[in-house]
CSV table of C-alpha atoms and ligand atoms in Angstrom, one decimal:
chain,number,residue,atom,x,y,z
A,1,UNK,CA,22.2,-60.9,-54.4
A,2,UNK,CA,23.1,-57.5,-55.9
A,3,UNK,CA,26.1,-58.6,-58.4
A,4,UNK,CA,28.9,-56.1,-60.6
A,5,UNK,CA,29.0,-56.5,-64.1
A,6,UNK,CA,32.1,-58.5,-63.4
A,7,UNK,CA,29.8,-61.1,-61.7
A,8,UNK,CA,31.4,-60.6,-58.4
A,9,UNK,CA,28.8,-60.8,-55.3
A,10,UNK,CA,28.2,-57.6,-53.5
A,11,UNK,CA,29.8,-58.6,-49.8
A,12,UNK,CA,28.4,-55.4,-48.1
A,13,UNK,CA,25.1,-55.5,-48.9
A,14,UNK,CA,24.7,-58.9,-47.6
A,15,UNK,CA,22.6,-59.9,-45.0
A,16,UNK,CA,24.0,-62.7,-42.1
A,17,UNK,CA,21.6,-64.9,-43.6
A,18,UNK,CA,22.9,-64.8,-47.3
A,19,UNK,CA,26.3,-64.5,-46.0
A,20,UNK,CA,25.8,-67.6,-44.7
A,21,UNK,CA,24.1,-69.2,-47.7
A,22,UNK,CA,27.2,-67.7,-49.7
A,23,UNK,CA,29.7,-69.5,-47.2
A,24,UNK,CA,28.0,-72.9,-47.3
A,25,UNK,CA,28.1,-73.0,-51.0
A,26,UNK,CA,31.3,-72.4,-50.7
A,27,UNK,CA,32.1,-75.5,-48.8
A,28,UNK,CA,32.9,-73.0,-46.0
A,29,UNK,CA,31.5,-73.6,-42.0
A,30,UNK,CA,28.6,-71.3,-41.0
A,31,UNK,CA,31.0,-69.3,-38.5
A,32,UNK,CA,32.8,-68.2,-40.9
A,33,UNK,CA,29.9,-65.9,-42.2
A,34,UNK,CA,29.7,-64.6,-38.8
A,35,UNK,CA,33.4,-64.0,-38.9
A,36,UNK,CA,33.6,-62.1,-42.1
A,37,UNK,CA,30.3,-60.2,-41.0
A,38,UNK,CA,32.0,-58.8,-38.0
A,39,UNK,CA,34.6,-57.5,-39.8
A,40,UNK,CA,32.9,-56.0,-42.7
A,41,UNK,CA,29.4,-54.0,-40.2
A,42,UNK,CA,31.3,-54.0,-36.8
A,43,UNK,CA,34.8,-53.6,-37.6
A,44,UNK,CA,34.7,-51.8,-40.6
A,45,UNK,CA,37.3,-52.9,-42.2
A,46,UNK,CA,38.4,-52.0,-46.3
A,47,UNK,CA,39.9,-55.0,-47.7
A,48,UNK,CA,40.0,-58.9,-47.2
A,49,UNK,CA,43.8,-59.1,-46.1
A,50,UNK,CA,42.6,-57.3,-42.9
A,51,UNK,CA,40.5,-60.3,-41.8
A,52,UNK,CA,43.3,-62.3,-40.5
A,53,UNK,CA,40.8,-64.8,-38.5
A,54,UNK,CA,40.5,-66.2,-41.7
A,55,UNK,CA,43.1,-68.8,-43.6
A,56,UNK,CA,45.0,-66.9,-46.9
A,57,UNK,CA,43.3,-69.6,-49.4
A,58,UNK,CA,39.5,-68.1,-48.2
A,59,UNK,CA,40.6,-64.9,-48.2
A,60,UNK,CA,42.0,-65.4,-51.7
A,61,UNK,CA,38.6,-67.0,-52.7
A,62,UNK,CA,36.9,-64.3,-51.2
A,63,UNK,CA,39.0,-61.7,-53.4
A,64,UNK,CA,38.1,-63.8,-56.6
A,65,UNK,CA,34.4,-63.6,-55.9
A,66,UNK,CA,33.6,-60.7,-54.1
A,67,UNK,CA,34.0,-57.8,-53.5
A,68,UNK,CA,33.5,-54.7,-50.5
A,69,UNK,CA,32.3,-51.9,-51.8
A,70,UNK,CA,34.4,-48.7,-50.7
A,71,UNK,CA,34.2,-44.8,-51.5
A,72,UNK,CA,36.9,-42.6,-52.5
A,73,UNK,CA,37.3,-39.3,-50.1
A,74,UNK,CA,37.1,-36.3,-53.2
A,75,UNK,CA,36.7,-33.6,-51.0
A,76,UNK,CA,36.2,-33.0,-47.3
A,77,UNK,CA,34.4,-29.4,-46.2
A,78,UNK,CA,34.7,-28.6,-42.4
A,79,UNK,CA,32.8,-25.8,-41.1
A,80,UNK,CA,34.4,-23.3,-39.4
A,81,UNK,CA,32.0,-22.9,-36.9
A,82,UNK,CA,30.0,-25.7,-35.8
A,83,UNK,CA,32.6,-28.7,-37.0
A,84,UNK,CA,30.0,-29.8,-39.4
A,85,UNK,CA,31.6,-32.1,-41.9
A,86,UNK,CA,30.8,-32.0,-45.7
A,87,UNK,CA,32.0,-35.2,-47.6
A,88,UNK,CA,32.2,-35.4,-51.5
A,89,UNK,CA,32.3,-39.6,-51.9
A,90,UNK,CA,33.5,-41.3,-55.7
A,91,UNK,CA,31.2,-44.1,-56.3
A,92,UNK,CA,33.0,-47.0,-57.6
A,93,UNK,CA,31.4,-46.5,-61.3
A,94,UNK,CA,32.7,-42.8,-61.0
A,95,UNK,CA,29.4,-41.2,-59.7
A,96,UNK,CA,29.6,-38.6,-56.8
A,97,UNK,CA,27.2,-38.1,-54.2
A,98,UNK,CA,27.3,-36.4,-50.4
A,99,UNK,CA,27.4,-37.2,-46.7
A,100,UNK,CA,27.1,-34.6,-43.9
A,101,UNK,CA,28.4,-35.0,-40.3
A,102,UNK,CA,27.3,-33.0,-37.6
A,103,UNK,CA,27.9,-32.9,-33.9
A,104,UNK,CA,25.2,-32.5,-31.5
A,105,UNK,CA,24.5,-32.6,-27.7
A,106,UNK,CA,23.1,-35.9,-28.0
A,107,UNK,CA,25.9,-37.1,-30.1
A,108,UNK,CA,27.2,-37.7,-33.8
A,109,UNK,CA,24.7,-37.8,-36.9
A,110,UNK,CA,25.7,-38.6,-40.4
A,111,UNK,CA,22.8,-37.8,-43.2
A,112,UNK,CA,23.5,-39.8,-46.4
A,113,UNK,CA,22.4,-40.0,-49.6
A,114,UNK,CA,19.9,-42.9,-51.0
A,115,UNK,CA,20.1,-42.4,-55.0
A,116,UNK,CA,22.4,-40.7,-57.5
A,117,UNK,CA,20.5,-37.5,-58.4
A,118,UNK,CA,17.0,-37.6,-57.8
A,119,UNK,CA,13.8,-37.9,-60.1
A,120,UNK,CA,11.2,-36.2,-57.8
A,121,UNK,CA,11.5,-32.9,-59.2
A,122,UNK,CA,10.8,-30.4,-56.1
A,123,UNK,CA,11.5,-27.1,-57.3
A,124,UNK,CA,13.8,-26.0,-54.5
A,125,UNK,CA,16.0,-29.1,-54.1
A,126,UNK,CA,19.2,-28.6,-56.3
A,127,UNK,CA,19.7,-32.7,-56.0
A,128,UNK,CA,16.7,-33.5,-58.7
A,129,UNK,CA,17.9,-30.2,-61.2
A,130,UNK,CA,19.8,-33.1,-63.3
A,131,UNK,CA,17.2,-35.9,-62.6
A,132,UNK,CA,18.4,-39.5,-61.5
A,133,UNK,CA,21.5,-41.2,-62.4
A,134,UNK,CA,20.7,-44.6,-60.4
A,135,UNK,CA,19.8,-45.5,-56.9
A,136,UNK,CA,22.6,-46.8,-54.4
A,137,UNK,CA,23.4,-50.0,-53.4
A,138,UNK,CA,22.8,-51.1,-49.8
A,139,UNK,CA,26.6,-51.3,-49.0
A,140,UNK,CA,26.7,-47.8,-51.1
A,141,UNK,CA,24.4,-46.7,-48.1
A,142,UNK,CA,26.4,-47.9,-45.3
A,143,UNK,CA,29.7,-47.3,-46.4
A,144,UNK,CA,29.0,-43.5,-46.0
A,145,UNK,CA,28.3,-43.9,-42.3
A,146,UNK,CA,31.4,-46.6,-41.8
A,147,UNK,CA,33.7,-44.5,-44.4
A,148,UNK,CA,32.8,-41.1,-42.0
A,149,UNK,CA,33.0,-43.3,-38.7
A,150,UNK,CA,36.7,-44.6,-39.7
A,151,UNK,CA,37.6,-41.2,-41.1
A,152,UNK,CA,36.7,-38.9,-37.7
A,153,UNK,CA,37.6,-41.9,-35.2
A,154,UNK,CA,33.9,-40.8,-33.4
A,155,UNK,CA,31.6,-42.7,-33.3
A,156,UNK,CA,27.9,-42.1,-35.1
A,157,UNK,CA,24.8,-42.2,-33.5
A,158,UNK,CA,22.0,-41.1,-35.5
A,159,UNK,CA,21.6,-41.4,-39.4
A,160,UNK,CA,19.1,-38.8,-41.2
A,161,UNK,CA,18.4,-40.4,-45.0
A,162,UNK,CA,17.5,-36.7,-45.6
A,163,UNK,CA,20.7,-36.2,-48.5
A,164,UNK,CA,20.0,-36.9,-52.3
A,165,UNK,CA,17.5,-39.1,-53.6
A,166,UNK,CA,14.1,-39.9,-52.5
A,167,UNK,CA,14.7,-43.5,-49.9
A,168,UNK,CA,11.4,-44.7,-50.9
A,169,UNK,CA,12.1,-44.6,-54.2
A,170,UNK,CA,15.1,-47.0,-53.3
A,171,UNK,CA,12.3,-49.3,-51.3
A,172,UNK,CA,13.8,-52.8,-51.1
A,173,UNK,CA,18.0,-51.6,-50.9
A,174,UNK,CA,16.3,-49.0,-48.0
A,175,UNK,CA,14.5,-51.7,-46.3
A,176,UNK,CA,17.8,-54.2,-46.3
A,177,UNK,CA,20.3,-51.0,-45.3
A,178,UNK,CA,18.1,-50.2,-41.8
A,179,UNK,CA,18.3,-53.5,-40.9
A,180,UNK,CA,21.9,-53.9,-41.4
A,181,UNK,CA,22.8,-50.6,-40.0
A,182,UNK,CA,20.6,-51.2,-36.8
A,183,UNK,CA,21.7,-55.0,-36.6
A,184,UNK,CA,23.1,-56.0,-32.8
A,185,UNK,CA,25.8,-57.8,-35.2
A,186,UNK,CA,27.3,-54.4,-36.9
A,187,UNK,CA,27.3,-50.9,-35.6
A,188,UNK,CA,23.9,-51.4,-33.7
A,189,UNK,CA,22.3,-47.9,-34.1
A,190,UNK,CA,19.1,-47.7,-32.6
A,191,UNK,CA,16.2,-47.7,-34.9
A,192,UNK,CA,14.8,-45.2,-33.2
A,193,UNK,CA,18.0,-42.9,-33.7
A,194,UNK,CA,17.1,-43.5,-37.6
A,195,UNK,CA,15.0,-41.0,-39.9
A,196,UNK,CA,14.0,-41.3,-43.2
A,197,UNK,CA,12.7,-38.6,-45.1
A,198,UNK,CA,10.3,-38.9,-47.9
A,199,UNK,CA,8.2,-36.5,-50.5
A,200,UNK,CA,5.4,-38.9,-49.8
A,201,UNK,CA,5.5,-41.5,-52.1
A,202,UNK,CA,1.9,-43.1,-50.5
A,203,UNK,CA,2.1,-46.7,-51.8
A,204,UNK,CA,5.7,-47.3,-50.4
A,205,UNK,CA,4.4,-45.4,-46.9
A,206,UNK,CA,2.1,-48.4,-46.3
A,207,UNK,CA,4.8,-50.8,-47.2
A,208,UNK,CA,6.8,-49.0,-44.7
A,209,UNK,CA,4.4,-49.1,-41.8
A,210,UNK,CA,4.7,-53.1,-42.2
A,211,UNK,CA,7.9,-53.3,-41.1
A,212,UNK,CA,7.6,-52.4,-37.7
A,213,UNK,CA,10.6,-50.7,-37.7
A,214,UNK,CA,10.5,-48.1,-34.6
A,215,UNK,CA,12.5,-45.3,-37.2
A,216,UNK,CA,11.1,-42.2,-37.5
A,217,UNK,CA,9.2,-41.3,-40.6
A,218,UNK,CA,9.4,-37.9,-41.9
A,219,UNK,CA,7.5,-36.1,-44.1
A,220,UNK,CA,8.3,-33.5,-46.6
A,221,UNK,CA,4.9,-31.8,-47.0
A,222,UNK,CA,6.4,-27.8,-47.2
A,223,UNK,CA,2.4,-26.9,-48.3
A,224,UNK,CA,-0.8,-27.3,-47.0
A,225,UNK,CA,-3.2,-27.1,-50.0
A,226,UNK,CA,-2.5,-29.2,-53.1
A,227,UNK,CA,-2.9,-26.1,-55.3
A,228,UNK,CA,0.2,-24.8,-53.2
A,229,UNK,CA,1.9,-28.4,-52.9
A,230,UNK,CA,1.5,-28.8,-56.6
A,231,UNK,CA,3.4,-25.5,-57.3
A,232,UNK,CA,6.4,-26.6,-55.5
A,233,UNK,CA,6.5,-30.7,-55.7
A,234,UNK,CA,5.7,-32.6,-58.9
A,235,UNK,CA,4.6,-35.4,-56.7
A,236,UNK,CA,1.7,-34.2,-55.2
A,237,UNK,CA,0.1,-34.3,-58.7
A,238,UNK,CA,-0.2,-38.3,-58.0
A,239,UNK,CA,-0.9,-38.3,-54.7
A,240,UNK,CA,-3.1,-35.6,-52.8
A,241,UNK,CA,-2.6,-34.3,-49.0
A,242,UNK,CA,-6.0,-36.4,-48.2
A,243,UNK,CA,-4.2,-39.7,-49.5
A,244,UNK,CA,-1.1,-38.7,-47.8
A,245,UNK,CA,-2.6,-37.8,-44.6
A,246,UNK,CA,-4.6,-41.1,-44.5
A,247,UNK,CA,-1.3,-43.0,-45.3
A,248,UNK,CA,0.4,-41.2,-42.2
A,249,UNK,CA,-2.0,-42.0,-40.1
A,250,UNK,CA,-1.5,-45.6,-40.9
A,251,UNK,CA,1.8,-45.5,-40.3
A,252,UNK,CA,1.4,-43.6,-37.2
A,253,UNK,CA,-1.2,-46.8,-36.1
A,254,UNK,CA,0.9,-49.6,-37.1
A,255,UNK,CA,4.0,-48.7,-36.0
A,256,UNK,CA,3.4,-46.6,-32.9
A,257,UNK,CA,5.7,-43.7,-34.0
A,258,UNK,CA,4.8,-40.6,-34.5
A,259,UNK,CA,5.9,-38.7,-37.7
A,260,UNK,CA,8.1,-35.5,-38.0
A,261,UNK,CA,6.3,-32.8,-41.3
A,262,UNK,CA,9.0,-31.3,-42.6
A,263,UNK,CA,8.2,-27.7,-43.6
A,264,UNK,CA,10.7,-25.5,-45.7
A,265,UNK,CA,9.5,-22.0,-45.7
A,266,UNK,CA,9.4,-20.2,-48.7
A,267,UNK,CA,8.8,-16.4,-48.5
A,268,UNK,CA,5.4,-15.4,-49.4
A,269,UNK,CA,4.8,-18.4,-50.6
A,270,UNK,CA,4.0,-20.9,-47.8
A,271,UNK,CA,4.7,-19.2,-44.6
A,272,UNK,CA,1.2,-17.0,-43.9
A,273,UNK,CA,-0.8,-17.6,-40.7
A,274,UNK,CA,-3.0,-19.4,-42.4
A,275,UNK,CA,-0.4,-22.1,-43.5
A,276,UNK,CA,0.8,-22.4,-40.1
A,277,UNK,CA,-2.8,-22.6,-39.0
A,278,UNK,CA,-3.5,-25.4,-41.9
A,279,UNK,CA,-0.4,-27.2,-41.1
A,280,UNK,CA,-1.6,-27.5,-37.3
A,281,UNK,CA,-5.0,-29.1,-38.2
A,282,UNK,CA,-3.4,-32.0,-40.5
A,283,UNK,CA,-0.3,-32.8,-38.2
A,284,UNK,CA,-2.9,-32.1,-35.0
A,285,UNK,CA,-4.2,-35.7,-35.0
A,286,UNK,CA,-1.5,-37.8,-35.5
A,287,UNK,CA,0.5,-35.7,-32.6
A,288,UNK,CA,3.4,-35.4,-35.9
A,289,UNK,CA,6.4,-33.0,-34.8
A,290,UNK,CA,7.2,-29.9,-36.8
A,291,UNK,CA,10.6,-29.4,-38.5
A,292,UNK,CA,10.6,-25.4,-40.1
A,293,UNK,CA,13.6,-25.3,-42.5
A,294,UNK,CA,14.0,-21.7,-43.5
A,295,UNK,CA,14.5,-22.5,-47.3
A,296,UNK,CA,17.8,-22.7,-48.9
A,297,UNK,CA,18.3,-21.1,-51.7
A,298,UNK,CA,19.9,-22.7,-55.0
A,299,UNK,CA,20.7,-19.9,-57.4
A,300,UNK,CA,19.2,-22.0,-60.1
A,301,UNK,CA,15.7,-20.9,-58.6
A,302,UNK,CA,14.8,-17.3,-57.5
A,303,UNK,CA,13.0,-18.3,-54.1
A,304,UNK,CA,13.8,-16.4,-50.6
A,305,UNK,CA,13.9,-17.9,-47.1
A,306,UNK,CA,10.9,-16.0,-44.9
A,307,UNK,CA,12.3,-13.6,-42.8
A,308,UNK,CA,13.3,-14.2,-39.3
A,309,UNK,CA,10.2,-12.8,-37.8
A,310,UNK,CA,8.3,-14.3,-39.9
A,311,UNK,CA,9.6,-17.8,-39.3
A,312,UNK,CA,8.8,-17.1,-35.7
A,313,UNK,CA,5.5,-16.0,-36.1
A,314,UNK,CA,5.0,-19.4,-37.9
A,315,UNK,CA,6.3,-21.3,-35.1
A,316,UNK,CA,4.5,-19.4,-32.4
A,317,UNK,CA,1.2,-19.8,-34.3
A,318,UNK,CA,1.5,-23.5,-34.7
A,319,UNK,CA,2.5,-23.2,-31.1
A,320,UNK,CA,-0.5,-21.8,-29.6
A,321,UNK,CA,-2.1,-24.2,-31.8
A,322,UNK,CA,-1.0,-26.9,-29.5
A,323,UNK,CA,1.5,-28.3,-32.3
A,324,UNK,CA,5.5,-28.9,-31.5
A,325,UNK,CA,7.5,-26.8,-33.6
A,326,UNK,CA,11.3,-26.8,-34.0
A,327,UNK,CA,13.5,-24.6,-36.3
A,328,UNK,CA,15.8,-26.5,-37.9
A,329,UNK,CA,19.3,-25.1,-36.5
A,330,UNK,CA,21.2,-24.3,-40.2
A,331,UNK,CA,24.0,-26.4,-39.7
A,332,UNK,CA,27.3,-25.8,-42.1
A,333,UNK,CA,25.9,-22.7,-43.9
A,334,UNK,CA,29.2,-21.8,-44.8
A,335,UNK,CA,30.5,-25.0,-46.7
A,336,UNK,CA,27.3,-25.8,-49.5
A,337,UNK,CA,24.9,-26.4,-46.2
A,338,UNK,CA,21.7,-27.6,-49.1
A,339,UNK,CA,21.2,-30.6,-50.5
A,340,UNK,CA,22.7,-31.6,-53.3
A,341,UNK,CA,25.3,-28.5,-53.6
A,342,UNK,CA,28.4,-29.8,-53.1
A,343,UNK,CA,27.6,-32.9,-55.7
A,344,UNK,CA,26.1,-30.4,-58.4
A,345,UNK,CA,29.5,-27.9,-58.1
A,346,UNK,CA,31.7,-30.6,-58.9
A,347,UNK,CA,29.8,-31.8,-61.9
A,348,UNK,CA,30.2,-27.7,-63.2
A,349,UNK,CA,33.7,-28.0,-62.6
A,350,UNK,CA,33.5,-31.1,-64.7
A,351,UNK,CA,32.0,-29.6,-67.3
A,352,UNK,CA,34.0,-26.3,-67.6
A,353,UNK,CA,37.5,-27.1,-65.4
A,354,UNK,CA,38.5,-23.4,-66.0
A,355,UNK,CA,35.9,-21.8,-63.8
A,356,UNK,CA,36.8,-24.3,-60.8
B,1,LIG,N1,13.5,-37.0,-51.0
B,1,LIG,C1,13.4,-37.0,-49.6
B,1,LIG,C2,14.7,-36.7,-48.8
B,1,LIG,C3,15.7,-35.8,-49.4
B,1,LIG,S1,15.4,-34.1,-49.2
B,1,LIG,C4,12.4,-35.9,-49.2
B,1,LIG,O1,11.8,-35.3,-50.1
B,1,LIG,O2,12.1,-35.8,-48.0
B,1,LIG,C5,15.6,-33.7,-47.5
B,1,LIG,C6,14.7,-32.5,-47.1
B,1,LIG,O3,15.3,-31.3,-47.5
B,1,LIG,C7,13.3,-32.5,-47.6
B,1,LIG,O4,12.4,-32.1,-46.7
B,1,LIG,C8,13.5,-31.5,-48.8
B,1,LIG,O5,12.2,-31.0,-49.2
B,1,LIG,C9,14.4,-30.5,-48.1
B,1,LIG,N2,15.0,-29.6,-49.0
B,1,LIG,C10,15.6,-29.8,-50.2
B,1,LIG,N3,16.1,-28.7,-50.8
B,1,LIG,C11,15.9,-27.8,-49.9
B,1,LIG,C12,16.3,-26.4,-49.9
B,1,LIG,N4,16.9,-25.8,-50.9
B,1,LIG,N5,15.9,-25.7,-48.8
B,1,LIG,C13,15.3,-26.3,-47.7
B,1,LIG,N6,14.9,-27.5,-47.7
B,1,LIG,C14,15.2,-28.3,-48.8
């Protein structure tokens, strides 16, 4: 059980099951962990004087011994023009990290962020430019989605772990969120309405694939060669496209689902004919889904987005290729749309309050 340095148990990122176990030890009935469940994942409330099913002496113990891990609201961005929502979050040990909301047709996604900073090093991302503070906590993971679900009254249907950190990276506190998050007990999102993006860390893919979860896996692979790979992502030094390929399609057999690449297009860098005609024959036979991210640029690195035509020329390439290609719609351009933006300016401001 994930404890503070205060000793008190981690509520949130308790399963049913250790809830339970929790409960009994306490010389408490087995309902009551269902009780105290339902309000913590399905009714998402802040604090134990809320749960009023319970008698004032539990709730007291429960203040003694636990605790519910919560997020303070630093700053909210709101696009102007889609509604996209920006959200700066105050860890409890005074770290920050981001969660975007966006509205689409086919309802509300939240992406969150799986580690404080990042230690994979890709040279575009601004979230690994300071390396890695810590990962989060399981609750840390939810409470983004319940913290944005109480604070816009709508509710959230999708969850992207696409913000800072590398989820993989975060295996066994990733492995306990999805099933919390997709639990019939809490908020109940559909598995398959979950996506977890990774930079390919080829161990914890096979790990992965034994789950069974019916998530979708995406792939950051942004390069075809490992020459060009290399260049960009530290991590493809361990593992080569080969191995990663071989993991995927692993994945792809043992769990049924087929994988999203990822694919941020860097002028002149990664975005010729023949990249889009390289990435066609490796996502080809494991029918993966395109995702073409016109890069974003951080002004701590000097690379362009391809142009417009360009990006279209990819996608028609890999389209007469036979390969499904979407470009990623650029969402809340306007307030710090890239990853890791928001977090980073508010660390400068930190550092020199004048300029802020
Ligand atoms: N570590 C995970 C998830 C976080 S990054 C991963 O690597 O997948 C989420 C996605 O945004 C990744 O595909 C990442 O490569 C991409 N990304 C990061 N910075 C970007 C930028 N400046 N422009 C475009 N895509 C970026």
């Amino acid at each position: 059980m994930t404890q503070t340095s205060t000793e008190k148990t981690d509520l949130k990122s308790l399963s049913l099951e250790e809830l339970t176990e929790l409960l009994l030890t306490m010389g408490e009935k087995k309902f009551r962990a269902a009780q105290i469940y339902e309000w913590v994942h399905k009714k998402l409330c802040t604090s134990f004087d809320e749960m009023t099913n319970l008698s004032a002496a539990l709730r007291e113990r429960l203040k003694e011994t636990c605790f519910l891990t919560s997020l303070g609201v630093e700053r909210v961005q709101e696009s102007a023009t889609d509604g996209t929502k920006k959200y700066l979050f105050e860890l409890q040990d005074g770290n920050y990290i981001e969660s975007v909301f966006m509205r689409y047709r086919h309802g509300n996604s939240v992406c969150i962020s799986s580690q404080v900073g990042c230690r994979m090093g890709c040279t575009f991302c601004a979230s690994t430019l300071d390396g890695l503070e810590r990962s989060l906590t399981v609750g840390e993971m939810l409470e983004q989605i319940y913290a944005i679900t109480r604070e816009t009254g709508e509710r959230v249907s999708n969850v992207v772990v696409m913000g800072t950190g590398e989820p993989l990276d975060n295996y066994d506190n990733l492995v306990i969120f999805i099933r919390l998050l997709t639990d019939e007990n809490g908020l109940h999102i559909s598995q398959r309405n979950v996506t977890v993006s990774t930079c390919g860390l080829v161990p914890r893919i096979y790990d992965l694939s034994k789950e069974h979860f019916q998530i979708t896996l995406a792939l950051s692979l942004h390069a075809v060669t490992d020459e060009k790979r290399q260049a960009l992502m530290p991590i493809a030094r361990k593992y080569s496209i080969a191995e990663l390929m071989e993991a995927c399609g692993a994945y792809f057999e043992e769990t049924g689902r087929r994988m999203t690449f990822e694919y941020s297009l860097v002028g002149g860098v990664n975005d010729s004919d023949a990249d889009a005609a390289g990435l066609a024959r490796l996502a080809g036979p494991l029918g993966a889904h395109i995702n073409l991210i016109p890069v974003n640029p951080i002004k701590e690195r000097d690379y362009r987005a391809s142009d417009r035509s360009r990006v279209l020329a990819f996608q028609n390439k890999l389209e007469k290729m036979g390969i499904n290609a979407t470009i990623r719609r650029e969402l809340g351009r306007d307030i710090d749309g890239a990853c890791g933006q928001l977090r980073r300016r508010k660390a400068e401001e930190q550092r020199c309050p004048s300029e802020g």
